[in-house]
CSV table of C-alpha atoms in Angstrom, one decimal:
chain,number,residue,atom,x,y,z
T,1,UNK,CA,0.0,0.0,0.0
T,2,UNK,CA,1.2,3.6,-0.8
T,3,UNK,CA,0.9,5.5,1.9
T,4,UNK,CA,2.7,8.6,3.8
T,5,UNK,CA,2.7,8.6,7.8
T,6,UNK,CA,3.7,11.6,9.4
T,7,UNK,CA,5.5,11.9,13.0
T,8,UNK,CA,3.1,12.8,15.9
T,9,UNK,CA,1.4,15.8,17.4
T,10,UNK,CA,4.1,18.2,19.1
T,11,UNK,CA,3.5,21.1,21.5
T,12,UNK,CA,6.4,23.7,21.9
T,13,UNK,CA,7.3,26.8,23.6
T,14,UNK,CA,7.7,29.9,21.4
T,15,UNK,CA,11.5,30.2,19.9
T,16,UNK,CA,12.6,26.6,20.5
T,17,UNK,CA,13.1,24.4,17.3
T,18,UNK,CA,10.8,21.4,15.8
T,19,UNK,CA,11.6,18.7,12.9
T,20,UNK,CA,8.7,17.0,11.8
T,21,UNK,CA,8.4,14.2,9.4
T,22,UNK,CA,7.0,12.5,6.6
T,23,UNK,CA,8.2,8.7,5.8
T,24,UNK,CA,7.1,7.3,2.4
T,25,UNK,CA,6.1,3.3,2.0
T,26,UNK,CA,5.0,1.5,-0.7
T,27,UNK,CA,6.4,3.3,-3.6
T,28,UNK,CA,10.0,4.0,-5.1
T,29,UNK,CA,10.3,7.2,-2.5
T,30,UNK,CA,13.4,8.8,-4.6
T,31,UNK,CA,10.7,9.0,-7.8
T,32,UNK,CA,8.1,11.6,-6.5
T,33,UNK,CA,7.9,15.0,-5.7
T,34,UNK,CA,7.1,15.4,-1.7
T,35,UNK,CA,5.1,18.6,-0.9
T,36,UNK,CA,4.1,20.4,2.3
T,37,UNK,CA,0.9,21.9,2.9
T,38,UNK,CA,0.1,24.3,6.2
T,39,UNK,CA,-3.9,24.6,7.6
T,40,UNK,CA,-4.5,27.0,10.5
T,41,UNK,CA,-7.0,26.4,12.2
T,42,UNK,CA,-10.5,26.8,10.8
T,43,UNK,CA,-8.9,28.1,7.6
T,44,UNK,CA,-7.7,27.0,4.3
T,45,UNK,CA,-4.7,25.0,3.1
T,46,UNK,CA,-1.2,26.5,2.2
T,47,UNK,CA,1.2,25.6,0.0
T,48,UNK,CA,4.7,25.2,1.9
T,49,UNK,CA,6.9,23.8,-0.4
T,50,UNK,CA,8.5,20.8,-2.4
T,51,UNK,CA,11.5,18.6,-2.3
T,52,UNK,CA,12.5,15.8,-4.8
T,53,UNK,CA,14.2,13.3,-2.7
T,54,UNK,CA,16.5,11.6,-5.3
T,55,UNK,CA,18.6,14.8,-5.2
T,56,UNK,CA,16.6,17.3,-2.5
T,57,UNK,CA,16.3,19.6,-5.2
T,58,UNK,CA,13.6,21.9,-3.2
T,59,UNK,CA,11.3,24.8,-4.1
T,60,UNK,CA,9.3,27.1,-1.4
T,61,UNK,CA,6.5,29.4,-1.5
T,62,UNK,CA,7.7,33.2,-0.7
T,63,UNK,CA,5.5,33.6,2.2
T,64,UNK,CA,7.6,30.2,3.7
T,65,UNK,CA,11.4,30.9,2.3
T,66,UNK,CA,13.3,31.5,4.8
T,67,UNK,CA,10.9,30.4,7.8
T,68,UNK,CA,10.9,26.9,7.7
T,69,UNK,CA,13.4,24.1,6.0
T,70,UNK,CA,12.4,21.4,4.1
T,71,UNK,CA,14.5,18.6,3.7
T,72,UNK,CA,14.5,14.7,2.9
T,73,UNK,CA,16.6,11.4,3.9
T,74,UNK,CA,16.4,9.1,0.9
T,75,UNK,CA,18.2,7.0,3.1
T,76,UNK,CA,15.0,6.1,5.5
T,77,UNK,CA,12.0,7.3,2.6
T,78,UNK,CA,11.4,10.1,4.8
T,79,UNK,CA,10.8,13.9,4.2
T,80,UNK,CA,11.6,16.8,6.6
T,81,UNK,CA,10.0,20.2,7.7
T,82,UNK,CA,11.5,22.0,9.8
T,83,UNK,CA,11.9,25.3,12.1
T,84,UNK,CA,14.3,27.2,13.8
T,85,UNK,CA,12.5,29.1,16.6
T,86,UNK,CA,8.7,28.6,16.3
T,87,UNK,CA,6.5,31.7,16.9
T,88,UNK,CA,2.9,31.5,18.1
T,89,UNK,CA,2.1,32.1,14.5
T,90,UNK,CA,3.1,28.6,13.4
T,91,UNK,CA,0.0,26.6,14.8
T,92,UNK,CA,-1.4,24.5,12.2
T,93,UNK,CA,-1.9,20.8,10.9
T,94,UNK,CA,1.0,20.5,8.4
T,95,UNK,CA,0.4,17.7,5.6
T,96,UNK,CA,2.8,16.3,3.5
T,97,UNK,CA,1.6,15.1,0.0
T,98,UNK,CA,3.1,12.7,-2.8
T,99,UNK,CA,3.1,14.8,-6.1
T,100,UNK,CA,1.9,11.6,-8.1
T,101,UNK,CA,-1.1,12.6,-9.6
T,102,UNK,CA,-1.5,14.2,-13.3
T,103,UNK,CA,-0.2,17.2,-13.9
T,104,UNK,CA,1.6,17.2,-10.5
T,105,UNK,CA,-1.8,16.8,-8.5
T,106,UNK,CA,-0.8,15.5,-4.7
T,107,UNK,CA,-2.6,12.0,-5.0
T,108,UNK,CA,-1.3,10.6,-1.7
T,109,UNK,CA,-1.5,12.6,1.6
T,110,UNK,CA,0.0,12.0,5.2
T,111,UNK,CA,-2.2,12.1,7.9
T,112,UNK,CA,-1.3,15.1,9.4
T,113,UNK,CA,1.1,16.8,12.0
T,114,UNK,CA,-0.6,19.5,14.7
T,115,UNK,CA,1.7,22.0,15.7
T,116,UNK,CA,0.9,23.9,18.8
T,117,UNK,CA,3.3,26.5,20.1
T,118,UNK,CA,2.3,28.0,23.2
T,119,UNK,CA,4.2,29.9,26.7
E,1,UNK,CA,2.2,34.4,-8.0
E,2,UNK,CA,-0.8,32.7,-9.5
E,3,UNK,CA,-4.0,33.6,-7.4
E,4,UNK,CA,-6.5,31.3,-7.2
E,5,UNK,CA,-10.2,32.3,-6.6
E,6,UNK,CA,-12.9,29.8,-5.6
E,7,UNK,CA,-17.2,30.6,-5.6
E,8,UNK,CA,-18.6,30.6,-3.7
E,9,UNK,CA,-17.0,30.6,-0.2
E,10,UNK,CA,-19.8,28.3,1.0
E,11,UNK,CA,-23.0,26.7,-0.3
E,12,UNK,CA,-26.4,25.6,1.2
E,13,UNK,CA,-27.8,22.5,-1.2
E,14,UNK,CA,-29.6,19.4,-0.4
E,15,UNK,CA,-29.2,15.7,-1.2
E,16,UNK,CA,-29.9,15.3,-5.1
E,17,UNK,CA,-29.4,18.7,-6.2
E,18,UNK,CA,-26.8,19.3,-9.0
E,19,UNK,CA,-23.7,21.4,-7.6
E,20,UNK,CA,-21.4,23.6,-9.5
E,21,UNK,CA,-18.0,25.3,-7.6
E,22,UNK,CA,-16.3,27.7,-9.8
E,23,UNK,CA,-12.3,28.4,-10.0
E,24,UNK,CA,-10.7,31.4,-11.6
E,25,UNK,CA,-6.6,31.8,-12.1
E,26,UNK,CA,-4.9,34.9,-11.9
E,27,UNK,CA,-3.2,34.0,-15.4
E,28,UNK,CA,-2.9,30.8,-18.2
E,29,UNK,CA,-2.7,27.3,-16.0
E,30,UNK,CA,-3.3,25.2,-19.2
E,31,UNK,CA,-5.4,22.3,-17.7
E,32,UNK,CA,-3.0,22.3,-14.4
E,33,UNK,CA,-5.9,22.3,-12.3
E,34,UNK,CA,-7.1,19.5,-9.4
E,35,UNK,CA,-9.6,19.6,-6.9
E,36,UNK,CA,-9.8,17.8,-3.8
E,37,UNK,CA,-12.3,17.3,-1.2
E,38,UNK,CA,-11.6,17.4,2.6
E,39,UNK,CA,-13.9,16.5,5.4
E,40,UNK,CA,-13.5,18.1,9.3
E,41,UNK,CA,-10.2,16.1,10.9
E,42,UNK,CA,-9.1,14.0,7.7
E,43,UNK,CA,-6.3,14.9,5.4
E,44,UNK,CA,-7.4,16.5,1.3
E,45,UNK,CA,-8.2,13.8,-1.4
E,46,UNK,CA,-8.0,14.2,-4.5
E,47,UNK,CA,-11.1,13.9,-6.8
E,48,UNK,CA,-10.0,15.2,-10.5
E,49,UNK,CA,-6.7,16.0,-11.7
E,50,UNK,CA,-5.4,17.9,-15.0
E,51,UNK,CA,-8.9,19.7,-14.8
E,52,UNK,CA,-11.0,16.4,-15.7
E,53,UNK,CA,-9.4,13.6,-14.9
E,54,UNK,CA,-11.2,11.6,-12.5
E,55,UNK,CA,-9.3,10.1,-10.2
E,56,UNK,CA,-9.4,6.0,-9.2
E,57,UNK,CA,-12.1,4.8,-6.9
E,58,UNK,CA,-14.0,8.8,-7.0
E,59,UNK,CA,-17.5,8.6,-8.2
E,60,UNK,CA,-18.6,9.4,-11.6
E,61,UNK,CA,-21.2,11.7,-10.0
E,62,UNK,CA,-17.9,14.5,-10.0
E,63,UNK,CA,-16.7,15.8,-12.9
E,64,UNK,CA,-14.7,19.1,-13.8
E,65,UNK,CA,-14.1,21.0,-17.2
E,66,UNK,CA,-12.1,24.1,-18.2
E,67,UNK,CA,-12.8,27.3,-20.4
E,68,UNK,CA,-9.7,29.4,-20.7
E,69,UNK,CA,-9.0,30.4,-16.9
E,70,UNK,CA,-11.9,29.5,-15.5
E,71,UNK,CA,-12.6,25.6,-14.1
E,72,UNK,CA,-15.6,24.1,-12.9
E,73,UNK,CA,-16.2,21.5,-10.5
E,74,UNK,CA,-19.6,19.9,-10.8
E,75,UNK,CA,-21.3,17.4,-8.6
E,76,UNK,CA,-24.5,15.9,-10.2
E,77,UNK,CA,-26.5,14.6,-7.8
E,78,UNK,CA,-25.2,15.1,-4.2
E,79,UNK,CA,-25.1,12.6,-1.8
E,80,UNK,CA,-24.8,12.6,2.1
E,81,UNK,CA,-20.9,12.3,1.8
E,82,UNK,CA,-20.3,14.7,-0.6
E,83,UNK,CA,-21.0,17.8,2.2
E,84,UNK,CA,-17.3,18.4,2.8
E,85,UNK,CA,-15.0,21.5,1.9
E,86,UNK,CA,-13.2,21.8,-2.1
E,87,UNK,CA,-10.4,23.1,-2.6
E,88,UNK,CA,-8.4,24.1,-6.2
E,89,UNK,CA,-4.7,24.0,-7.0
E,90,UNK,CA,-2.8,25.1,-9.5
E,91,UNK,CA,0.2,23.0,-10.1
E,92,UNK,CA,1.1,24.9,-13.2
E,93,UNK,CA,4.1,26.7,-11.3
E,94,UNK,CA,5.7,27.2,-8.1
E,95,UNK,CA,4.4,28.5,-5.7
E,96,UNK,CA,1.5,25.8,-6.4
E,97,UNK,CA,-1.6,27.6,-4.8
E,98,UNK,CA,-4.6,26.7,-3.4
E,99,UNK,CA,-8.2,28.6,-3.7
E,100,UNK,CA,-9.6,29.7,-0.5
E,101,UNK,CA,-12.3,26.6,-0.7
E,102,UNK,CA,-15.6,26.5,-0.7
E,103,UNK,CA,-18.1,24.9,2.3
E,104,UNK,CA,-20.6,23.0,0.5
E,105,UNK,CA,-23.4,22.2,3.8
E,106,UNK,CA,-27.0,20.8,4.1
């Protein structure tokens, strides 16, 4: 079975760091595109970025270069995203999201991370 | 950046009624359009890629076409488990942007 499973639920305290990930089974993991997607809560879904694990070539979206890092471990199927000091701002359920489907849809989804940060 | 803009924002309907959500680009996306469908505390799924294509195991009931900019997804007959939020993408370029989805309820 294709599938992506994503690590569990973290809380944090505002400025420490966090490395979430995404581990890829069923499926030749260094062949696919892995995406990242951001929901606050109660609102819409955000496009993070993209890494291609056979040779982490990675692109971000503007309003995430430079806040987070995405990274990947072809090593152990597994994709990374990652922060340096979290801010209050960075609650959300992150997703990660094979880009399998055509025309680069994201055809296979993780189940979710929730990120709380909070004093 | 490609904007994507989704209408309506939500929608009242009722099981059997014929449902249309509307997607306009910012610029040309050729047919690098999907739509998926995500219910309250489950991950998106993805019903149509490349603007029509329906994907594996999605009822036939969904379909989606293209004119220029503007895509349509269309539900024909709506059933109990279609009340759920859509969402566009455009995966035509980075950054690959989503529409602000729409809330399609009883």
């Amino acid at each position: 079975e294709v599938q992506l499973v994503q690590s569990g639920a973290e809380v944090k305290k505002p400025g420490e760091s966090l490395k979430i990930s995404c581990k890829g089974s069923g499926y030749s993991f260094t062949s696919y595109w892995i995406g990242w997607v951001r929901q606050m809560p109660g609102k819409g879904l955000e496009w993070v970025g993209l890494i291609y694990p056979r040779d982490s070539d990675t692109r971000y979206s503007p309003s995430f270069q430079g806040q987070v890092t995405i990274s990947a471990d072809k090593s152990v199927s597994t994709a990374y995203l990652q922060w340096s000091s979290l801010k209050a701002s960075d609650i959300a359920m992150y997703y990660c999201a094979r880009q399998g489907g055509g025309l680069d849809a994201f055809d296979i989804w993780g189940q979710g991370t929730m990120v709380t940060v909070s004093s | 950046d490609i904007q994507m803009t989704q209408s309506p924002s939500s929608l009242s309907a009722s099981v059997g009624d014929r449902v249309t959500i509307t997607c306009r680009a910012s610029q040309s996306i050729s047919s690098y359009l999907n739509w998926y469908q995500q219910k309250p505390g489950k991950a998106p799924n993805l019903l149509i890629s490349a603007a029509s294509s329906l994907q594996s195991g999605v009822p036939s009931r969904f379909s989606g076409s293209a004119s220029g900019t503007d895509f349509t997804l269309t539900i024909s007959s709506l059933q109990p488990e279609d009340f759920a939020t859509y969402y566009c993408q455009q995966s035509y370029t980075t950054p690959y942007s989503f529409g602000q989805g729409t809330k399609l309820e009883i």
